[in-house]
Every structure is written in C-alpha cells, then in structure tokens.
Amino acid sequence: DDYLVKPCDQGELMARVRAGLRIVSLSQDLHRSASEMRHIVTGALGPKAAGLCPRCRRVRDEQGQWYDPAEWLREGGVITQALDTCPACLQSGRFGLPTEILSPPRDRAA
C-alpha cells in the first residue's frame, strides 16, 4: 500500500517497485525456512528407529522390521530409543550386551 502523487518521478516509482519485490521475496524465503524448520523439528527428514540390538547392532523401525545399520543410515534413519534385542539374537540365546563390552580390559603386557 503506497501512494504516489501525479506526475510521479520514474526513478522514485522504480525504487518503490524494487522495494516491494524485495519484501515479497524475503517473505517467501521466511515461509520456506519456517517450513523446513517444521520438518526438522517433527522428524520428517528420515525414518526413526525404535530400537537397536546390542549384540548384532541391527536397527528396528517403528513397525517392528529389523535392518542392517549401514542400510538404515544410508536411508537417513535416526536412532531415537534404547536397546532392544533382535529376534535372531533371542532365538540363538544371545541377548544382552556382548561379553567384550562387559569384560574388563586385558593388560596387553601380560
């Protein structure tokens, strides 16, 4: 909303048109940035993992499917919850943390 008296100066008119275009462009950039931030905050950038097997390091998604961690990360997945033993490790009797994590470090000089 701008007012010009007649006869108007062409230089002043062009300056006001450029200012208006700049305001529209900045407004569009602001809306685009706000939309991107909403996607980041809501996690819309990639799938979320509901669990991670401590033995084989496979990743479980929110629907209960298990994936190789490299594949999961290539797809942009994110780990959001705690440890969860996968069915293969449960079936083989390997559940809980691996013994190399639970064992104290060995003295290399001995």
PDB file of N, CA and C in Angstrom:
ATOM      1  N   ASP A   1       0.845  -1.174   0.000  1.00  0.00           N
ATOM      2  CA  ASP A   1       0.000   0.000   0.000  1.00  0.00           C
ATOM      3  C   ASP A   1       0.896   1.244   0.000  1.00  0.00           C
ATOM      4  N   ASP A   2       0.977   1.849  -1.133  1.00  0.00           N
ATOM      5  CA  ASP A   2       1.831   3.016  -1.273  1.00  0.00           C
ATOM      6  C   ASP A   2       1.088   4.064  -2.090  1.00  0.00           C
ATOM      7  N   TYR A   3       1.465   5.323  -1.906  1.00  0.00           N
ATOM      8  CA  TYR A   3       0.776   6.427  -2.580  1.00  0.00           C
ATOM      9  C   TYR A   3       1.815   7.287  -3.281  1.00  0.00           C
ATOM     10  N   LEU A   4       1.558   7.582  -4.542  1.00  0.00           N
ATOM     11  CA  LEU A   4       2.399   8.495  -5.316  1.00  0.00           C
ATOM     12  C   LEU A   4       1.536   9.623  -5.854  1.00  0.00           C
ATOM     13  N   VAL A   5       2.092  10.826  -5.837  1.00  0.00           N
ATOM     14  CA  VAL A   5       1.353  11.965  -6.417  1.00  0.00           C
ATOM     15  C   VAL A   5       1.686  12.050  -7.900  1.00  0.00           C
ATOM     16  N   LYS A   6       0.763  12.532  -8.665  1.00  0.00           N
ATOM     17  CA  LYS A   6       0.969  12.701 -10.102  1.00  0.00           C
ATOM     18  C   LYS A   6       1.445  14.118 -10.348  1.00  0.00           C
ATOM     19  N   PRO A   7       2.267  14.324 -11.259  1.00  0.00           N
ATOM     20  CA  PRO A   7       3.050  13.375 -12.033  1.00  0.00           C
ATOM     21  C   PRO A   7       4.132  12.751 -11.141  1.00  0.00           C
ATOM     22  N   CYS A   8       4.386  11.473 -11.322  1.00  0.00           N
ATOM     23  CA  CYS A   8       5.372  10.792 -10.473  1.00  0.00           C
ATOM     24  C   CYS A   8       6.734  10.751 -11.161  1.00  0.00           C
ATOM     25  N   ASP A   9       7.741  10.699 -10.323  1.00  0.00           N
ATOM     26  CA  ASP A   9       9.113  10.597 -10.809  1.00  0.00           C
ATOM     27  C   ASP A   9       9.395   9.123 -11.124  1.00  0.00           C
ATOM     28  N   GLN A  10       9.879   8.835 -12.336  1.00  0.00           N
ATOM     29  CA  GLN A  10      10.099   7.447 -12.752  1.00  0.00           C
ATOM     30  C   GLN A  10      11.131   6.757 -11.850  1.00  0.00           C
ATOM     31  N   GLY A  11      12.147   7.435 -11.412  1.00  0.00           N
ATOM     32  CA  GLY A  11      13.172   6.865 -10.520  1.00  0.00           C
ATOM     33  C   GLY A  11      12.570   6.455  -9.178  1.00  0.00           C
ATOM     34  N   GLU A  12      11.699   7.323  -8.629  1.00  0.00           N
ATOM     35  CA  GLU A  12      11.051   7.016  -7.353  1.00  0.00           C
ATOM     36  C   GLU A  12      10.113   5.817  -7.504  1.00  0.00           C
ATOM     37  N   LEU A  13       9.376   5.760  -8.619  1.00  0.00           N
ATOM     38  CA  LEU A  13       8.468   4.648  -8.872  1.00  0.00           C
ATOM     39  C   LEU A  13       9.237   3.330  -8.955  1.00  0.00           C
ATOM     40  N   MET A  14      10.347   3.317  -9.685  1.00  0.00           N
ATOM     41  CA  MET A  14      11.156   2.097  -9.811  1.00  0.00           C
ATOM     42  C   MET A  14      11.737   1.673  -8.458  1.00  0.00           C
ATOM     43  N   ALA A  15      12.172   2.634  -7.648  1.00  0.00           N
ATOM     44  CA  ALA A  15      12.719   2.318  -6.323  1.00  0.00           C
ATOM     45  C   ALA A  15      11.642   1.673  -5.447  1.00  0.00           C
ATOM     46  N   ARG A  16      10.422   2.173  -5.511  1.00  0.00           N
ATOM     47  CA  ARG A  16       9.329   1.616  -4.710  1.00  0.00           C
ATOM     48  C   ARG A  16       8.933   0.224  -5.200  1.00  0.00           C
ATOM     49  N   VAL A  17       8.957   0.014  -6.523  1.00  0.00           N
ATOM     50  CA  VAL A  17       8.644  -1.316  -7.068  1.00  0.00           C
ATOM     51  C   VAL A  17       9.713  -2.322  -6.639  1.00  0.00           C
ATOM     52  N   ARG A  18      10.996  -1.927  -6.704  1.00  0.00           N
ATOM     53  CA  ARG A  18      12.082  -2.819  -6.265  1.00  0.00           C
ATOM     54  C   ARG A  18      11.951  -3.145  -4.774  1.00  0.00           C
ATOM     55  N   ALA A  19      11.606  -2.158  -3.971  1.00  0.00           N
ATOM     56  CA  ALA A  19      11.425  -2.388  -2.528  1.00  0.00           C
ATOM     57  C   ALA A  19      10.274  -3.362  -2.285  1.00  0.00           C
ATOM     58  N   GLY A  20       9.199  -3.215  -3.027  1.00  0.00           N
ATOM     59  CA  GLY A  20       8.061  -4.128  -2.883  1.00  0.00           C
ATOM     60  C   GLY A  20       8.426  -5.549  -3.274  1.00  0.00           C
ATOM     61  N   LEU A  21       9.155  -5.699  -4.385  1.00  0.00           N
ATOM     62  CA  LEU A  21       9.597  -7.025  -4.821  1.00  0.00           C
ATOM     63  C   LEU A  21      10.531  -7.661  -3.793  1.00  0.00           C
ATOM     64  N   ARG A  22      11.416  -6.854  -3.200  1.00  0.00           N
ATOM     65  CA  ARG A  22      12.333  -7.353  -2.171  1.00  0.00           C
ATOM     66  C   ARG A  22      11.552  -7.845  -0.948  1.00  0.00           C
ATOM     67  N   ILE A  23      10.515  -7.130  -0.551  1.00  0.00           N
ATOM     68  CA  ILE A  23       9.679  -7.532   0.591  1.00  0.00           C
ATOM     69  C   ILE A  23       8.969  -8.852   0.301  1.00  0.00           C
ATOM     70  N   VAL A  24       8.434  -9.004  -0.910  1.00  0.00           N
ATOM     71  CA  VAL A  24       7.757 -10.251  -1.293  1.00  0.00           C
ATOM     72  C   VAL A  24       8.757 -11.409  -1.277  1.00  0.00           C
ATOM     73  N   SER A  25       9.952 -11.195  -1.832  1.00  0.00           N
ATOM     74  CA  SER A  25      10.968 -12.241  -1.878  1.00  0.00           C
ATOM     75  C   SER A  25      11.396 -12.658  -0.466  1.00  0.00           C
ATOM     76  N   LEU A  26      11.622 -11.698   0.411  1.00  0.00           N
ATOM     77  CA  LEU A  26      12.012 -12.009   1.791  1.00  0.00           C
ATOM     78  C   LEU A  26      10.901 -12.749   2.531  1.00  0.00           C
ATOM     79  N   SER A  27       9.669 -12.375   2.274  1.00  0.00           N
ATOM     80  CA  SER A  27       8.534 -13.058   2.891  1.00  0.00           C
ATOM     81  C   SER A  27       8.466 -14.518   2.442  1.00  0.00           C
ATOM     82  N   GLN A  28       8.685 -14.772   1.149  1.00  0.00           N
ATOM     83  CA  GLN A  28       8.689 -16.142   0.637  1.00  0.00           C
ATOM     84  C   GLN A  28       9.827 -16.952   1.251  1.00  0.00           C
ATOM     85  N   ASP A  29      11.017 -16.351   1.369  1.00  0.00           N
ATOM     86  CA  ASP A  29      12.154 -17.028   1.997  1.00  0.00           C
ATOM     87  C   ASP A  29      11.847 -17.390   3.451  1.00  0.00           C
ATOM     88  N   LEU A  30      11.205 -16.475   4.160  1.00  0.00           N
ATOM     89  CA  LEU A  30      10.850 -16.717   5.559  1.00  0.00           C
ATOM     90  C   LEU A  30       9.875 -17.885   5.680  1.00  0.00           C
ATOM     91  N   HIS A  31       8.873 -17.931   4.827  1.00  0.00           N
ATOM     92  CA  HIS A  31       7.904 -19.034   4.859  1.00  0.00           C
ATOM     93  C   HIS A  31       8.571 -20.364   4.515  1.00  0.00           C
ATOM     94  N   ARG A  32       9.474 -20.360   3.538  1.00  0.00           N
ATOM     95  CA  ARG A  32      10.184 -21.575   3.148  1.00  0.00           C
ATOM     96  C   ARG A  32      11.073 -22.071   4.296  1.00  0.00           C
ATOM     97  N   SER A  33      11.787 -21.150   4.950  1.00  0.00           N
ATOM     98  CA  SER A  33      12.641 -21.523   6.082  1.00  0.00           C
ATOM     99  C   SER A  33      11.820 -22.061   7.245  1.00  0.00           C
ATOM    100  N   ALA A  34      10.685 -21.447   7.525  1.00  0.00           N
ATOM    101  CA  ALA A  34       9.821 -21.915   8.611  1.00  0.00           C
ATOM    102  C   ALA A  34       9.306 -23.319   8.313  1.00  0.00           C
ATOM    103  N   SER A  35       8.972 -23.600   7.058  1.00  0.00           N
ATOM    104  CA  SER A  35       8.505 -24.926   6.670  1.00  0.00           C
ATOM    105  C   SER A  35       9.613 -25.962   6.843  1.00  0.00           C
ATOM    106  N   GLU A  36      10.835 -25.641   6.435  1.00  0.00           N
ATOM    107  CA  GLU A  36      11.966 -26.547   6.602  1.00  0.00           C
ATOM    108  C   GLU A  36      12.226 -26.818   8.076  1.00  0.00           C
ATOM    109  N   MET A  37      12.145 -25.796   8.908  1.00  0.00           N
ATOM    110  CA  MET A  37      12.345 -25.977  10.352  1.00  0.00           C
ATOM    111  C   MET A  37      11.273 -26.877  10.949  1.00  0.00           C
ATOM    112  N   ARG A  38      10.030 -26.744  10.500  1.00  0.00           N
ATOM    113  CA  ARG A  38       8.958 -27.624  10.991  1.00  0.00           C
ATOM    114  C   ARG A  38       9.257 -29.070  10.639  1.00  0.00           C
ATOM    115  N   HIS A  39       9.764 -29.320   9.425  1.00  0.00           N
ATOM    116  CA  HIS A  39      10.108 -30.679   9.018  1.00  0.00           C
ATOM    117  C   HIS A  39      11.240 -31.234   9.871  1.00  0.00           C
ATOM    118  N   ILE A  40      12.232 -30.408  10.170  1.00  0.00           N
ATOM    119  CA  ILE A  40      13.350 -30.851  11.006  1.00  0.00           C
ATOM    120  C   ILE A  40      12.868 -31.173  12.410  1.00  0.00           C
ATOM    121  N   VAL A  41      12.072 -30.296  12.982  1.00  0.00           N
ATOM    122  CA  VAL A  41      11.588 -30.491  14.349  1.00  0.00           C
ATOM    123  C   VAL A  41      10.681 -31.706  14.453  1.00  0.00           C
ATOM    124  N   THR A  42       9.837 -31.938  13.479  1.00  0.00           N
ATOM    125  CA  THR A  42       8.914 -33.070  13.542  1.00  0.00           C
ATOM    126  C   THR A  42       9.555 -34.364  13.061  1.00  0.00           C
ATOM    127  N   GLY A  43      10.804 -34.317  12.616  1.00  0.00           N
ATOM    128  CA  GLY A  43      11.492 -35.526  12.196  1.00  0.00           C
ATOM    129  C   GLY A  43      11.088 -36.026  10.834  1.00  0.00           C
ATOM    130  N   ALA A  44      10.619 -35.171   9.978  1.00  0.00           N
ATOM    131  CA  ALA A  44      10.150 -35.589   8.667  1.00  0.00           C
ATOM    132  C   ALA A  44      11.289 -35.840   7.692  1.00  0.00           C
ATOM    133  N   LEU A  45      12.532 -35.724   8.127  1.00  0.00           N
ATOM    134  CA  LEU A  45      13.651 -35.902   7.210  1.00  0.00           C
ATOM    135  C   LEU A  45      14.055 -37.349   7.004  1.00  0.00           C
ATOM    136  N   GLY A  46      13.626 -38.241   7.866  1.00  0.00           N
ATOM    137  CA  GLY A  46      14.009 -39.636   7.716  1.00  0.00           C
ATOM    138  C   GLY A  46      13.283 -40.510   8.702  1.00  0.00           C
ATOM    139  N   PRO A  47      13.356 -41.831   8.483  1.00  0.00           N
ATOM    140  CA  PRO A  47      12.683 -42.754   9.392  1.00  0.00           C
ATOM    141  C   PRO A  47      13.376 -42.789  10.746  1.00  0.00           C
ATOM    142  N   LYS A  48      12.615 -43.099  11.770  1.00  0.00           N
ATOM    143  CA  LYS A  48      13.161 -43.188  13.123  1.00  0.00           C
ATOM    144  C   LYS A  48      13.243 -44.644  13.551  1.00  0.00           C
ATOM    145  N   ALA A  49      14.312 -45.002  14.214  1.00  0.00           N
ATOM    146  CA  ALA A  49      14.466 -46.351  14.742  1.00  0.00           C
ATOM    147  C   ALA A  49      13.878 -46.408  16.137  1.00  0.00           C
ATOM    148  N   ALA A  50      13.162 -47.480  16.403  1.00  0.00           N
ATOM    149  CA  ALA A  50      12.582 -47.661  17.727  1.00  0.00           C
ATOM    150  C   ALA A  50      13.525 -48.445  18.628  1.00  0.00           C
ATOM    151  N   GLY A  51      14.511 -49.138  18.069  1.00  0.00           N
ATOM    152  CA  GLY A  51      15.420 -49.916  18.900  1.00  0.00           C
ATOM    153  C   GLY A  51      16.688 -50.301  18.182  1.00  0.00           C
ATOM    154  N   LEU A  52      17.690 -50.692  18.964  1.00  0.00           N
ATOM    155  CA  LEU A  52      18.990 -51.105  18.448  1.00  0.00           C
ATOM    156  C   LEU A  52      19.407 -52.351  19.203  1.00  0.00           C
ATOM    157  N   CYS A  53      19.704 -53.440  18.480  1.00  0.00           N
ATOM    158  CA  CYS A  53      20.141 -54.675  19.121  1.00  0.00           C
ATOM    159  C   CYS A  53      21.587 -54.490  19.587  1.00  0.00           C
ATOM    160  N   PRO A  54      21.875 -54.712  20.882  1.00  0.00           N
ATOM    161  CA  PRO A  54      23.230 -54.507  21.383  1.00  0.00           C
ATOM    162  C   PRO A  54      24.213 -55.574  20.905  1.00  0.00           C
ATOM    163  N   ARG A  55      23.707 -56.728  20.457  1.00  0.00           N
ATOM    164  CA  ARG A  55      24.569 -57.823  20.008  1.00  0.00           C
ATOM    165  C   ARG A  55      25.000 -57.654  18.561  1.00  0.00           C
ATOM    166  N   CYS A  56      24.032 -57.620  17.667  1.00  0.00           N
ATOM    167  CA  CYS A  56      24.352 -57.591  16.236  1.00  0.00           C
ATOM    168  C   CYS A  56      24.254 -56.184  15.655  1.00  0.00           C
ATOM    169  N   ARG A  57      23.800 -55.242  16.448  1.00  0.00           N
ATOM    170  CA  ARG A  57      23.685 -53.822  16.081  1.00  0.00           C
ATOM    171  C   ARG A  57      22.638 -53.563  14.990  1.00  0.00           C
ATOM    172  N   ARG A  58      21.713 -54.508  14.771  1.00  0.00           N
ATOM    173  CA  ARG A  58      20.633 -54.272  13.808  1.00  0.00           C
ATOM    174  C   ARG A  58      19.657 -53.260  14.395  1.00  0.00           C
ATOM    175  N   VAL A  59      18.944 -52.557  13.522  1.00  0.00           N
ATOM    176  CA  VAL A  59      18.057 -51.465  13.906  1.00  0.00           C
ATOM    177  C   VAL A  59      16.611 -51.863  13.651  1.00  0.00           C
ATOM    178  N   ARG A  60      15.724 -51.622  14.634  1.00  0.00           N
ATOM    179  CA  ARG A  60      14.301 -51.914  14.481  1.00  0.00           C
ATOM    180  C   ARG A  60      13.556 -50.615  14.235  1.00  0.00           C
ATOM    181  N   ASP A  61      12.693 -50.609  13.200  1.00  0.00           N
ATOM    182  CA  ASP A  61      11.890 -49.410  12.927  1.00  0.00           C
ATOM    183  C   ASP A  61      10.622 -49.426  13.780  1.00  0.00           C
ATOM    184  N   GLU A  62       9.808 -48.393  13.628  1.00  0.00           N
ATOM    185  CA  GLU A  62       8.606 -48.250  14.456  1.00  0.00           C
ATOM    186  C   GLU A  62       7.554 -49.312  14.156  1.00  0.00           C
ATOM    187  N   GLN A  63       7.659 -49.991  12.991  1.00  0.00           N
ATOM    188  CA  GLN A  63       6.712 -51.055  12.634  1.00  0.00           C
ATOM    189  C   GLN A  63       7.220 -52.431  13.049  1.00  0.00           C
ATOM    190  N   GLY A  64       8.423 -52.510  13.610  1.00  0.00           N
ATOM    191  CA  GLY A  64       8.965 -53.783  14.088  1.00  0.00           C
ATOM    192  C   GLY A  64       9.862 -54.506  13.106  1.00  0.00           C
ATOM    193  N   GLN A  65      10.190 -53.915  11.958  1.00  0.00           N
ATOM    194  CA  GLN A  65      11.084 -54.522  10.978  1.00  0.00           C
ATOM    195  C   GLN A  65      12.537 -54.241  11.364  1.00  0.00           C
ATOM    196  N   TRP A  66      13.410 -55.225  11.159  1.00  0.00           N
ATOM    197  CA  TRP A  66      14.832 -55.094  11.501  1.00  0.00           C
ATOM    198  C   TRP A  66      15.663 -54.845  10.253  1.00  0.00           C
ATOM    199  N   TYR A  67      16.691 -53.968  10.381  1.00  0.00           N
ATOM    200  CA  TYR A  67      17.516 -53.565   9.253  1.00  0.00           C
ATOM    201  C   TYR A  67      18.992 -53.564   9.622  1.00  0.00           C
ATOM    202  N   ASP A  68      19.829 -53.734   8.609  1.00  0.00           N
ATOM    203  CA  ASP A  68      21.267 -53.576   8.758  1.00  0.00           C
ATOM    204  C   ASP A  68      21.541 -52.092   9.054  1.00  0.00           C
ATOM    205  N   PRO A  69      22.428 -51.783   9.996  1.00  0.00           N
ATOM    206  CA  PRO A  69      22.652 -50.368  10.343  1.00  0.00           C
ATOM    207  C   PRO A  69      23.177 -49.515   9.191  1.00  0.00           C
ATOM    208  N   ALA A  70      24.026 -50.084   8.332  1.00  0.00           N
ATOM    209  CA  ALA A  70      24.545 -49.291   7.197  1.00  0.00           C
ATOM    210  C   ALA A  70      23.411 -48.914   6.253  1.00  0.00           C
ATOM    211  N   GLU A  71      22.522 -49.878   5.980  1.00  0.00           N
ATOM    212  CA  GLU A  71      21.366 -49.596   5.120  1.00  0.00           C
ATOM    213  C   GLU A  71      20.467 -48.539   5.763  1.00  0.00           C
ATOM    214  N   TRP A  72      20.258 -48.671   7.065  1.00  0.00           N
ATOM    215  CA  TRP A  72      19.403 -47.738   7.799  1.00  0.00           C
ATOM    216  C   TRP A  72      19.945 -46.316   7.708  1.00  0.00           C
ATOM    217  N   LEU A  73      21.248 -46.159   7.903  1.00  0.00           N
ATOM    218  CA  LEU A  73      21.847 -44.825   7.867  1.00  0.00           C
ATOM    219  C   LEU A  73      21.863 -44.252   6.454  1.00  0.00           C
ATOM    220  N   ARG A  74      22.066 -45.105   5.434  1.00  0.00           N
ATOM    221  CA  ARG A  74      22.013 -44.623   4.046  1.00  0.00           C
ATOM    222  C   ARG A  74      20.651 -44.046   3.717  1.00  0.00           C
ATOM    223  N   GLU A  75      19.602 -44.613   4.302  1.00  0.00           N
ATOM    224  CA  GLU A  75      18.232 -44.133   4.065  1.00  0.00           C
ATOM    225  C   GLU A  75      17.899 -42.907   4.905  1.00  0.00           C
ATOM    226  N   GLY A  76      18.855 -42.428   5.699  1.00  0.00           N
ATOM    227  CA  GLY A  76      18.621 -41.234   6.513  1.00  0.00           C
ATOM    228  C   GLY A  76      17.941 -41.523   7.832  1.00  0.00           C
ATOM    229  N   GLY A  77      18.010 -42.772   8.289  1.00  0.00           N
ATOM    230  CA  GLY A  77      17.373 -43.156   9.546  1.00  0.00           C
ATOM    231  C   GLY A  77      18.064 -42.544  10.752  1.00  0.00           C
ATOM    232  N   VAL A  78      17.324 -42.462  11.842  1.00  0.00           N
ATOM    233  CA  VAL A  78      17.804 -41.885  13.087  1.00  0.00           C
ATOM    234  C   VAL A  78      17.443 -42.827  14.226  1.00  0.00           C
ATOM    235  N   ILE A  79      18.367 -43.026  15.175  1.00  0.00           N
ATOM    236  CA  ILE A  79      18.085 -43.843  16.356  1.00  0.00           C
ATOM    237  C   ILE A  79      17.453 -42.937  17.407  1.00  0.00           C
ATOM    238  N   THR A  80      16.263 -43.316  17.885  1.00  0.00           N
ATOM    239  CA  THR A  80      15.560 -42.453  18.828  1.00  0.00           C
ATOM    240  C   THR A  80      15.275 -43.118  20.162  1.00  0.00           C
ATOM    241  N   GLN A  81      15.447 -44.427  20.257  1.00  0.00           N
ATOM    242  CA  GLN A  81      15.144 -45.105  21.511  1.00  0.00           C
ATOM    243  C   GLN A  81      16.280 -46.013  21.934  1.00  0.00           C
ATOM    244  N   ALA A  82      16.080 -46.730  23.032  1.00  0.00           N
ATOM    245  CA  ALA A  82      17.122 -47.509  23.677  1.00  0.00           C
ATOM    246  C   ALA A  82      17.348 -48.868  23.010  1.00  0.00           C
ATOM    247  N   LEU A  83      18.128 -49.704  23.699  1.00  0.00           N
ATOM    248  CA  LEU A  83      18.496 -51.021  23.220  1.00  0.00           C
ATOM    249  C   LEU A  83      17.298 -51.966  23.185  1.00  0.00           C
ATOM    250  N   ASP A  84      17.317 -52.880  22.199  1.00  0.00           N
ATOM    251  CA  ASP A  84      16.235 -53.838  22.005  1.00  0.00           C
ATOM    252  C   ASP A  84      16.834 -55.045  21.292  1.00  0.00           C
ATOM    253  N   THR A  85      16.791 -56.225  21.892  1.00  0.00           N
ATOM    254  CA  THR A  85      17.404 -57.409  21.294  1.00  0.00           C
ATOM    255  C   THR A  85      16.562 -57.919  20.131  1.00  0.00           C
ATOM    256  N   CYS A  86      17.210 -58.192  18.991  1.00  0.00           N
ATOM    257  CA  CYS A  86      16.502 -58.650  17.799  1.00  0.00           C
ATOM    258  C   CYS A  86      16.093 -60.119  17.931  1.00  0.00           C
ATOM    259  N   PRO A  87      15.103 -60.574  17.152  1.00  0.00           N
ATOM    260  CA  PRO A  87      14.635 -61.962  17.223  1.00  0.00           C
ATOM    261  C   PRO A  87      15.731 -62.988  16.945  1.00  0.00           C
ATOM    262  N   ALA A  88      16.642 -62.698  16.005  1.00  0.00           N
ATOM    263  CA  ALA A  88      17.716 -63.644  15.688  1.00  0.00           C
ATOM    264  C   ALA A  88      18.623 -63.860  16.896  1.00  0.00           C
ATOM    265  N   CYS A  89      18.965 -62.807  17.614  1.00  0.00           N
ATOM    266  CA  CYS A  89      19.812 -62.939  18.801  1.00  0.00           C
ATOM    267  C   CYS A  89      19.047 -63.619  19.937  1.00  0.00           C
ATOM    268  N   LEU A  90      17.767 -63.340  20.070  1.00  0.00           N
ATOM    269  CA  LEU A  90      16.943 -64.006  21.091  1.00  0.00           C
ATOM    270  C   LEU A  90      16.850 -65.502  20.809  1.00  0.00           C
ATOM    271  N   GLN A  91      16.642 -65.866  19.546  1.00  0.00           N
ATOM    272  CA  GLN A  91      16.484 -67.261  19.158  1.00  0.00           C
ATOM    273  C   GLN A  91      17.777 -68.045  19.384  1.00  0.00           C
ATOM    274  N   SER A  92      18.900 -67.402  19.154  1.00  0.00           N
ATOM    275  CA  SER A  92      20.185 -68.087  19.335  1.00  0.00           C
ATOM    276  C   SER A  92      20.650 -68.047  20.783  1.00  0.00           C
ATOM    277  N   GLY A  93      19.880 -67.396  21.640  1.00  0.00           N
ATOM    278  CA  GLY A  93      20.253 -67.297  23.050  1.00  0.00           C
ATOM    279  C   GLY A  93      21.256 -66.207  23.339  1.00  0.00           C
ATOM    280  N   ARG A  94      21.545 -65.398  22.329  1.00  0.00           N
ATOM    281  CA  ARG A  94      22.490 -64.289  22.517  1.00  0.00           C
ATOM    282  C   ARG A  94      21.706 -63.013  22.771  1.00  0.00           C
ATOM    283  N   PHE A  95      21.461 -62.695  24.013  1.00  0.00           N
ATOM    284  CA  PHE A  95      20.773 -61.449  24.303  1.00  0.00           C
ATOM    285  C   PHE A  95      21.550 -60.702  25.365  1.00  0.00           C
ATOM    286  N   GLY A  96      21.270 -59.427  25.495  1.00  0.00           N
ATOM    287  CA  GLY A  96      22.035 -58.581  26.410  1.00  0.00           C
ATOM    288  C   GLY A  96      23.267 -58.022  25.718  1.00  0.00           C
ATOM    289  N   LEU A  97      24.121 -57.412  26.485  1.00  0.00           N
ATOM    290  CA  LEU A  97      25.321 -56.787  25.925  1.00  0.00           C
ATOM    291  C   LEU A  97      26.377 -57.839  25.621  1.00  0.00           C
ATOM    292  N   PRO A  98      27.151 -57.663  24.562  1.00  0.00           N
ATOM    293  CA  PRO A  98      28.222 -58.604  24.239  1.00  0.00           C
ATOM    294  C   PRO A  98      29.240 -58.678  25.375  1.00  0.00           C
ATOM    295  N   THR A  99      29.870 -59.861  25.554  1.00  0.00           N
ATOM    296  CA  THR A  99      30.822 -60.042  26.655  1.00  0.00           C
ATOM    297  C   THR A  99      32.020 -59.118  26.528  1.00  0.00           C
ATOM    298  N   GLU A 100      32.420 -58.763  25.302  1.00  0.00           N
ATOM    299  CA  GLU A 100      33.573 -57.849  25.159  1.00  0.00           C
ATOM    300  C   GLU A 100      33.283 -56.469  25.740  1.00  0.00           C
ATOM    301  N   ILE A 101      32.021 -56.109  25.818  1.00  0.00           N
ATOM    302  CA  ILE A 101      31.659 -54.835  26.442  1.00  0.00           C
ATOM    303  C   ILE A 101      31.647 -54.973  27.958  1.00  0.00           C
ATOM    304  N   LEU A 102      31.197 -56.144  28.461  1.00  0.00           N
ATOM    305  CA  LEU A 102      31.070 -56.360  29.895  1.00  0.00           C
ATOM    306  C   LEU A 102      32.387 -56.727  30.551  1.00  0.00           C
ATOM    307  N   SER A 103      33.339 -57.335  29.813  1.00  0.00           N
ATOM    308  CA  SER A 103      34.611 -57.783  30.383  1.00  0.00           C
ATOM    309  C   SER A 103      35.532 -56.610  30.620  1.00  0.00           C
ATOM    310  N   PRO A 104      36.324 -56.674  31.698  1.00  0.00           N
ATOM    311  CA  PRO A 104      37.309 -55.601  31.923  1.00  0.00           C
ATOM    312  C   PRO A 104      38.413 -55.692  30.866  1.00  0.00           C
ATOM    313  N   PRO A 105      39.051 -54.564  30.559  1.00  0.00           N
ATOM    314  CA  PRO A 105      40.110 -54.574  29.536  1.00  0.00           C
ATOM    315  C   PRO A 105      41.270 -55.445  29.997  1.00  0.00           C
ATOM    316  N   ARG A 106      41.889 -56.181  29.047  1.00  0.00           N
ATOM    317  CA  ARG A 106      43.027 -57.028  29.356  1.00  0.00           C
ATOM    318  C   ARG A 106      44.305 -56.220  29.291  1.00  0.00           C
ATOM    319  N   ASP A 107      45.249 -56.596  30.157  1.00  0.00           N
ATOM    320  CA  ASP A 107      46.560 -55.944  30.145  1.00  0.00           C
ATOM    321  C   ASP A 107      47.355 -56.532  28.992  1.00  0.00           C
ATOM    322  N   ARG A 108      47.778 -55.728  28.051  1.00  0.00           N
ATOM    323  CA  ARG A 108      48.482 -56.217  26.858  1.00  0.00           C
ATOM    324  C   ARG A 108      49.869 -56.722  27.194  1.00  0.00           C
ATOM    325  N   ALA A 109      50.475 -56.261  28.272  1.00  0.00           N
ATOM    326  CA  ALA A 109      51.841 -56.670  28.620  1.00  0.00           C
ATOM    327  C   ALA A 109      51.860 -58.078  29.200  1.00  0.00           C
ATOM    328  N   ALA A 110      50.736 -58.575  29.716  1.00  0.00           N
ATOM    329  CA  ALA A 110      50.721 -59.882  30.359  1.00  0.00           C
ATOM    330  C   ALA A 110      50.727 -61.020  29.392  1.00  0.00           C
TER     331      ALA A 110
END
